[in-house]
Amino acid sequence: MMKSPLPGSKTRRHIHVRGIVQGVGFRPFVFKLATSLGLTGFVFNSSSGVTIEVEGSVASIRELINSLEHDPPQLASIREVTISEIETLGSSGFHILESRQEVGEFGLVSPDAGTCDACWHDFGDPANRRFAYPFTNCTHCGPRYTILQDIPYDRAKTTMSGFIMCEACKAEYRDPDDRRFHAQPNACAVCGPSLCLVRSGSSPADCSFAAKDSLPTIRTARQLLREGKILAVKGLGGFLLACNAGDEAAIGELRRRKRRPSKPFALMVRDLNGIRNICAVSPEDEAALRHVRRPIVVLPRISRGDSAAGVLPDILAPGNNTLGIMLPYTPLHYLLFSDSSESASEFPALVMTSGNLSEEPIVVSNAEALLRLSGVADWFLLHNRDIATRVDDSVVRVHEGKQTVLRRSRGFVPQSIDLGIELEQVLAVGAELKNTFCLTRGSHAILSQHIGDLENYETILFFEETLEKMKHLFKVSPRVIAHDLHPSYRSTAIALASGIERRFAVQHHHAHIASCMAEHHLRGKVIGVAMDGTGLGSDGAIWGGEFLVADYGGFARRAQLRSVPLPGGDAAVRQPWRMALSYLRDSFGSEIPDDLGCFRAVPTMQLNVVDAMLSRRIQTIQTSSCGRLFDAVAALLGLGSEVTFEGQAAIALEMAADPSVRDRYEYDLQQGEPLVVDLRQTVVAIVRDVVRGRRSNEISACFHNTLSTAIVEVCCRIRKSDGLDRVCLSGGVFQNHLLLGLTAAQLRRLGFGVFLHAMVPANDGGISLGQAVIANELLRQRG
């Protein structure tokens, strides 16, 4: 047994650090810290994290450990520090050693990080050797996950391995006082990746990456954007399609070519001042925009006409009073606006939308882009640094002063969620729409980036390639697989074809609630309110307006929205007028008012066919979907009889609402098992208001107020019957900012503990987390 060291005497400690500690400047941080404290020893990366041995005084080692735990590098996230005393060796100096592979061990991987201000200063300074270099980075920023091929994180295991550092870059890499000390993607124009600009119709053979001065290429690209051209720009996790956001003709052409007639386009603006010319920006919005993740942030628009930055046409986000805006997150993005931060931006904003055709995965390789995007882009701005993993931009919105993730991808992934309990190695394959999958190991839930809708072969390939990479990186060999209850989902087919014998089919809305519970580390039963578009219920019907009493091991359906026929399956999703007709038939019977304008654009024959389907219950299935309820009300108000993307009608209804309106409509609660929220009185009142010419913004607000009040009343009844006062709100409908705010505020006033999604989407993008924790609980119960 070792004796405790005397004060002032030397001792040696073995320290192992787990968490996001690779690709974040952690080894250089330890090196500088140990050296400044007069400690000797070494540090190295391993498959499971970072290993440190230090020798010196007890006080100095204690100070080092305190700094590791409480003041690590900005991009680091410390999950565990284990310390043991070992024999002193009398070593001299402190060293960074070669990384070591450990069989079966895994470490957490750093997400990509947006360009830091210091690097922006470097590539924006004409006197700096990196002036206008579009791949400038340091230990505080730059590519990580998107270039990583294996761990430990070293240059040789990234797509930078083919670029040999020049002497100047090597000197920075070796200098402890330089912020590029041990920065793995370090490069400059002499030794690093370079650009190439080619016309649509070119082949990979036409791309020359020999030019070391990027500025002429970038200035040409800016000129093309000024001329109204559409550029496919190779970025961090894939290609983006760019055009001048002030050029209505260019935006219209991009919509036509991309087959995206209405869905809002994301914008990139050079700096915060530019964003403030377009949108209202709260301090919390600013923090989200400037965060190292650099997500798209949904912001309230303040002008639809002239502004100090120029004109932004409505075609960017038709019918929306919000815009999705991000700051540049790579040097190349900054340079598309101007040569430097001292120069005026040449554009008020640029459209930056995913480089794909509708519903396909984002394109990542030069050859793939030149082939698949040739009918969309006029020019291609390419580079020769390969993208190892395709990752879309993340989307967030600030709610109640906190970031709420709407799409979890670049900047978040592959950061794990520590659930605080030991987990089996499980694969949860997620939902059919907005798919993500989830792997569990140790106490970690590791969610994939946004995969998308599993509607085509390309997206399924994306799912499979990402799954194989994440299983390899995190050394997960699942012995159990969880999937949705719906037998026809492609995600279910993937699970059935996986070869994993032990499977759990998880009800969709139970998974929604379990996802919210897991994010907040909740145990025991909760009231779960799951409002979304669709999910197969345990009774074979289509659910979507559910009140559950749930824990990880199971649920009971305490209440639901009244079910109505869904006429024609997916056709009813694309044509909200069908749901309007269904709700009218349910509310009025055969006496539907004949002076409603919402059906005027519908061909009479088609209207009669759907009416017959409803009256005879042909090609219909019962649904309690809240998403379809929103579609019906939006159609009744004339806000959209047909849609081109999921949620379009519901978004229009939210955008129309006047939040100053406080009144609501009547509704009924029908006793039974489950309790039924009957909104027929609400529908009748809405129709009467439409007929008498009441403004749609007032009607929409009254509808929102009615639904939120009904949700709260049902929760109160469940509290009385079950003695529960914790409520989890989940499902895509709760991405409606107005409904979520109204509901949460009322619940809190009545003494409920309210739990909302934050780091995991409320929509189907969070389903896989719920599936994974439910499967783990069922394993514990059943052995």
GROMACS .gro file of C-alpha atoms in nm, residues 37-217:
model
  181
   37LEU     CA    1   0.270   2.402  -1.320
   38GLY     CA    2   0.614   2.243  -1.343
   39LEU     CA    3   0.474   1.891  -1.383
   40THR     CA    4   0.639   1.616  -1.583
   41GLY     CA    5   0.480   1.323  -1.766
   42PHE     CA    6   0.279   1.273  -2.083
   43VAL     CA    7  -0.065   1.283  -2.246
   44PHE     CA    8  -0.208   1.083  -2.536
   45ASN     CA    9  -0.537   1.010  -2.712
   46SER     CA   10  -0.681   0.662  -2.694
   47SER     CA   11  -0.995   0.495  -2.826
   48SER     CA   12  -1.168   0.567  -2.495
   49GLY     CA   13  -1.062   0.929  -2.433
   50VAL     CA   14  -0.742   1.095  -2.309
   51THR     CA   15  -0.481   0.939  -2.080
   52ILE     CA   16  -0.252   1.157  -1.868
   53GLU     CA   17   0.034   1.077  -1.633
   54VAL     CA   18   0.172   1.363  -1.428
   55GLU     CA   19   0.447   1.383  -1.166
   56GLY     CA   20   0.512   1.671  -0.930
   57SER     CA   21   0.385   1.832  -0.613
   58VAL     CA   22   0.047   1.740  -0.471
   59ALA     CA   23  -0.069   2.102  -0.493
   60SER     CA   24   0.028   2.133  -0.860
   61ILE     CA   25  -0.142   1.806  -0.953
   62ARG     CA   26  -0.453   1.911  -0.762
   63GLU     CA   27  -0.460   2.240  -0.956
   64LEU     CA   28  -0.425   2.055  -1.287
   65ILE     CA   29  -0.712   1.819  -1.202
   66ASN     CA   30  -0.930   2.112  -1.094
   67SER     CA   31  -0.867   2.285  -1.427
   68LEU     CA   32  -0.946   1.965  -1.620
   69GLU     CA   33  -1.279   1.931  -1.443
   70HIS     CA   34  -1.388   2.293  -1.420
   71ASP     CA   35  -1.211   2.493  -1.691
   72PRO     CA   36  -1.149   2.268  -1.993
   73PRO     CA   37  -1.118   2.393  -2.353
   74GLN     CA   38  -1.428   2.557  -2.499
   75LEU     CA   39  -1.526   2.265  -2.724
   76ALA     CA   40  -1.461   1.995  -2.461
   77SER     CA   41  -1.729   1.820  -2.256
   78ILE     CA   42  -1.594   1.625  -1.957
   79ARG     CA   43  -1.804   1.324  -1.858
   80GLU     CA   44  -1.569   1.137  -1.625
   81VAL     CA   45  -1.224   1.182  -1.468
   82THR     CA   46  -1.068   0.880  -1.296
   83ILE     CA   47  -0.750   0.924  -1.094
   84SER     CA   48  -0.515   0.672  -0.939
   85GLU     CA   49  -0.183   0.710  -0.757
   86ILE     CA   50   0.113   0.530  -0.914
   87GLU     CA   51   0.487   0.499  -0.848
   88THR     CA   52   0.701   0.804  -0.922
   89LEU     CA   53   0.942   0.765  -1.214
   90GLY     CA   54   1.155   1.077  -1.182
   91SER     CA   55   1.068   1.170  -1.541
   92SER     CA   56   1.168   1.497  -1.702
   93GLY     CA   57   0.967   1.721  -1.930
   94PHE     CA   58   0.608   1.684  -2.044
   95HIS     CA   59   0.525   1.522  -2.379
   96ILE     CA   60   0.235   1.456  -2.617
   97LEU     CA   61   0.266   1.091  -2.719
   98GLU     CA   62   0.132   0.906  -3.022
   99SER     CA   63  -0.233   0.800  -2.998
  100ARG     CA   64  -0.313   0.442  -2.898
  101GLN     CA   65  -0.586   0.208  -3.015
  102GLU     CA   66  -0.768   0.009  -2.747
  103VAL     CA   67  -0.967  -0.297  -2.851
  104GLY     CA   68  -1.336  -0.267  -2.766
  105GLU     CA   69  -1.302   0.078  -2.607
  106PHE     CA   70  -1.482   0.386  -2.738
  107GLY     CA   71  -1.455   0.759  -2.689
  108LEU     CA   72  -1.689   1.044  -2.770
  109VAL     CA   73  -1.635   1.242  -3.087
  110SER     CA   74  -1.642   1.619  -3.127
  111PRO     CA   75  -1.903   1.774  -3.357
  112ASP     CA   76  -1.793   2.025  -3.619
  113ALA     CA   77  -1.740   2.378  -3.490
  114GLY     CA   78  -1.812   2.708  -3.662
  115THR     CA   79  -1.524   2.938  -3.756
  116CYS     CA   80  -1.393   3.135  -3.458
  117ASP     CA   81  -1.335   3.512  -3.462
  118ALA     CA   82  -0.957   3.470  -3.449
  119CYS     CA   83  -0.958   3.263  -3.769
  120TRP     CA   84  -1.194   3.512  -3.935
  121HIS     CA   85  -0.937   3.781  -3.853
  122ASP     CA   86  -0.662   3.564  -4.006
  123PHE     CA   87  -0.830   3.498  -4.343
  124GLY     CA   88  -0.969   3.853  -4.357
  125ASP     CA   89  -0.632   4.024  -4.307
  126PRO     CA   90  -0.442   4.101  -4.634
  127ALA     CA   91  -0.116   4.093  -4.438
  128ASN     CA   92  -0.180   3.742  -4.301
  129ARG     CA   93  -0.045   3.440  -4.488
  130ARG     CA   94  -0.395   3.286  -4.471
  131PHE     CA   95  -0.568   3.586  -4.631
  132ALA     CA   96  -0.874   3.460  -4.823
  133TYR     CA   97  -0.784   3.099  -4.749
  134PRO     CA   98  -1.122   2.920  -4.730
  135PHE     CA   99  -1.008   2.628  -4.511
  136THR     CA  100  -0.856   2.819  -4.220
  137ASN     CA  101  -0.911   2.655  -3.881
  138CYS     CA  102  -0.750   2.605  -3.541
  139THR     CA  103  -0.798   2.399  -3.223
  140HIS     CA  104  -1.106   2.609  -3.143
  141CYS     CA  105  -1.297   2.565  -3.470
  142GLY     CA  106  -1.331   2.381  -3.797
  143PRO     CA  107  -1.422   2.037  -3.927
  144ARG     CA  108  -1.428   1.740  -3.690
  145TYR     CA  109  -1.699   1.475  -3.734
  146THR     CA  110  -1.742   1.541  -4.106
  147ILE     CA  111  -1.376   1.460  -4.181
  148LEU     CA  112  -1.331   1.181  -3.924
  149GLN     CA  113  -1.280   0.828  -4.053
  150ASP     CA  114  -1.179   0.654  -3.729
  151ILE     CA  115  -1.068   0.718  -3.373
  152PRO     CA  116  -0.845   0.814  -3.200
  153TYR     CA  117  -0.880   1.155  -3.364
  154ASP     CA  118  -0.554   1.215  -3.553
  155ARG     CA  119  -0.490   1.369  -3.892
  156ALA     CA  120  -0.402   1.028  -4.035
  157LYS     CA  121  -0.757   0.911  -3.959
  158THR     CA  122  -0.930   1.205  -4.126
  159THR     CA  123  -0.983   1.315  -4.485
  160MET     CA  124  -0.695   1.560  -4.429
  161SER     CA  125  -0.450   1.268  -4.432
  162GLY     CA  126  -0.356   1.329  -4.795
  163PHE     CA  127  -0.251   1.690  -4.731
  164ILE     CA  128   0.104   1.707  -4.593
  165MET     CA  129   0.168   2.015  -4.381
  166CYS     CA  130   0.419   2.268  -4.511
  167GLU     CA  131   0.702   2.383  -4.285
  168ALA     CA  132   0.510   2.692  -4.169
  169CYS     CA  133   0.206   2.484  -4.072
  170LYS     CA  134   0.427   2.224  -3.905
  171ALA     CA  135   0.588   2.498  -3.697
  172GLU     CA  136   0.244   2.612  -3.578
  173TYR     CA  137   0.143   2.252  -3.507
  174ARG     CA  138   0.451   2.202  -3.288
  175ASP     CA  139   0.442   2.538  -3.107
  176PRO     CA  140   0.276   2.515  -2.762
  177ASP     CA  141   0.210   2.889  -2.770
  178ASP     CA  142   0.025   2.876  -3.102
  179ARG     CA  143  -0.352   2.817  -3.111
  180ARG     CA  144  -0.289   2.568  -3.393
  181PHE     CA  145  -0.074   2.355  -3.164
  182HIS     CA  146  -0.179   1.999  -3.250
  183ALA     CA  147  -0.474   2.121  -3.461
  184GLN     CA  148  -0.527   1.814  -3.679
  185PRO     CA  149  -0.691   1.986  -3.984
  186ASN     CA  150  -0.429   2.265  -3.985
  187ALA     CA  151  -0.349   2.383  -4.338
  188CYS     CA  152  -0.282   2.685  -4.556
  189ALA     CA  153  -0.287   2.772  -4.925
  190VAL     CA  154   0.058   2.616  -4.974
  191CYS     CA  155  -0.027   2.270  -4.841
  192GLY     CA  156  -0.401   2.238  -4.788
  193PRO     CA  157  -0.723   2.191  -4.983
  194SER     CA  158  -0.809   2.429  -5.264
  195LEU     CA  159  -1.105   2.544  -5.473
  196CYS     CA  160  -1.226   2.493  -5.826
  197LEU     CA  161  -1.517   2.667  -6.004
  198VAL     CA  162  -1.677   2.489  -6.299
  199ARG     CA  163  -1.992   2.521  -6.508
  200SER     CA  164  -2.286   2.286  -6.493
  201GLY     CA  165  -2.226   2.000  -6.733
  202SER     CA  166  -1.861   1.963  -6.635
  203SER     CA  167  -1.709   1.632  -6.533
  204PRO     CA  168  -1.470   1.560  -6.244
  205ALA     CA  169  -1.186   1.558  -6.497
  206ASP     CA  170  -1.253   1.926  -6.568
  207CYS     CA  171  -1.179   2.020  -6.207
  208SER     CA  172  -0.830   2.157  -6.145
  209PHE     CA  173  -0.731   2.219  -5.784
  210ALA     CA  174  -0.381   2.344  -5.860
  211ALA     CA  175  -0.445   2.715  -5.792
  212LYS     CA  176  -0.324   2.821  -5.447
  213ASP     CA  177  -0.473   3.172  -5.455
  214SER     CA  178  -0.845   3.127  -5.386
  215LEU     CA  179  -0.940   3.493  -5.408
  216PRO     CA  180  -0.991   3.513  -5.787
  217THR     CA  181  -1.214   3.205  -5.774
   0.00000   0.00000   0.00000
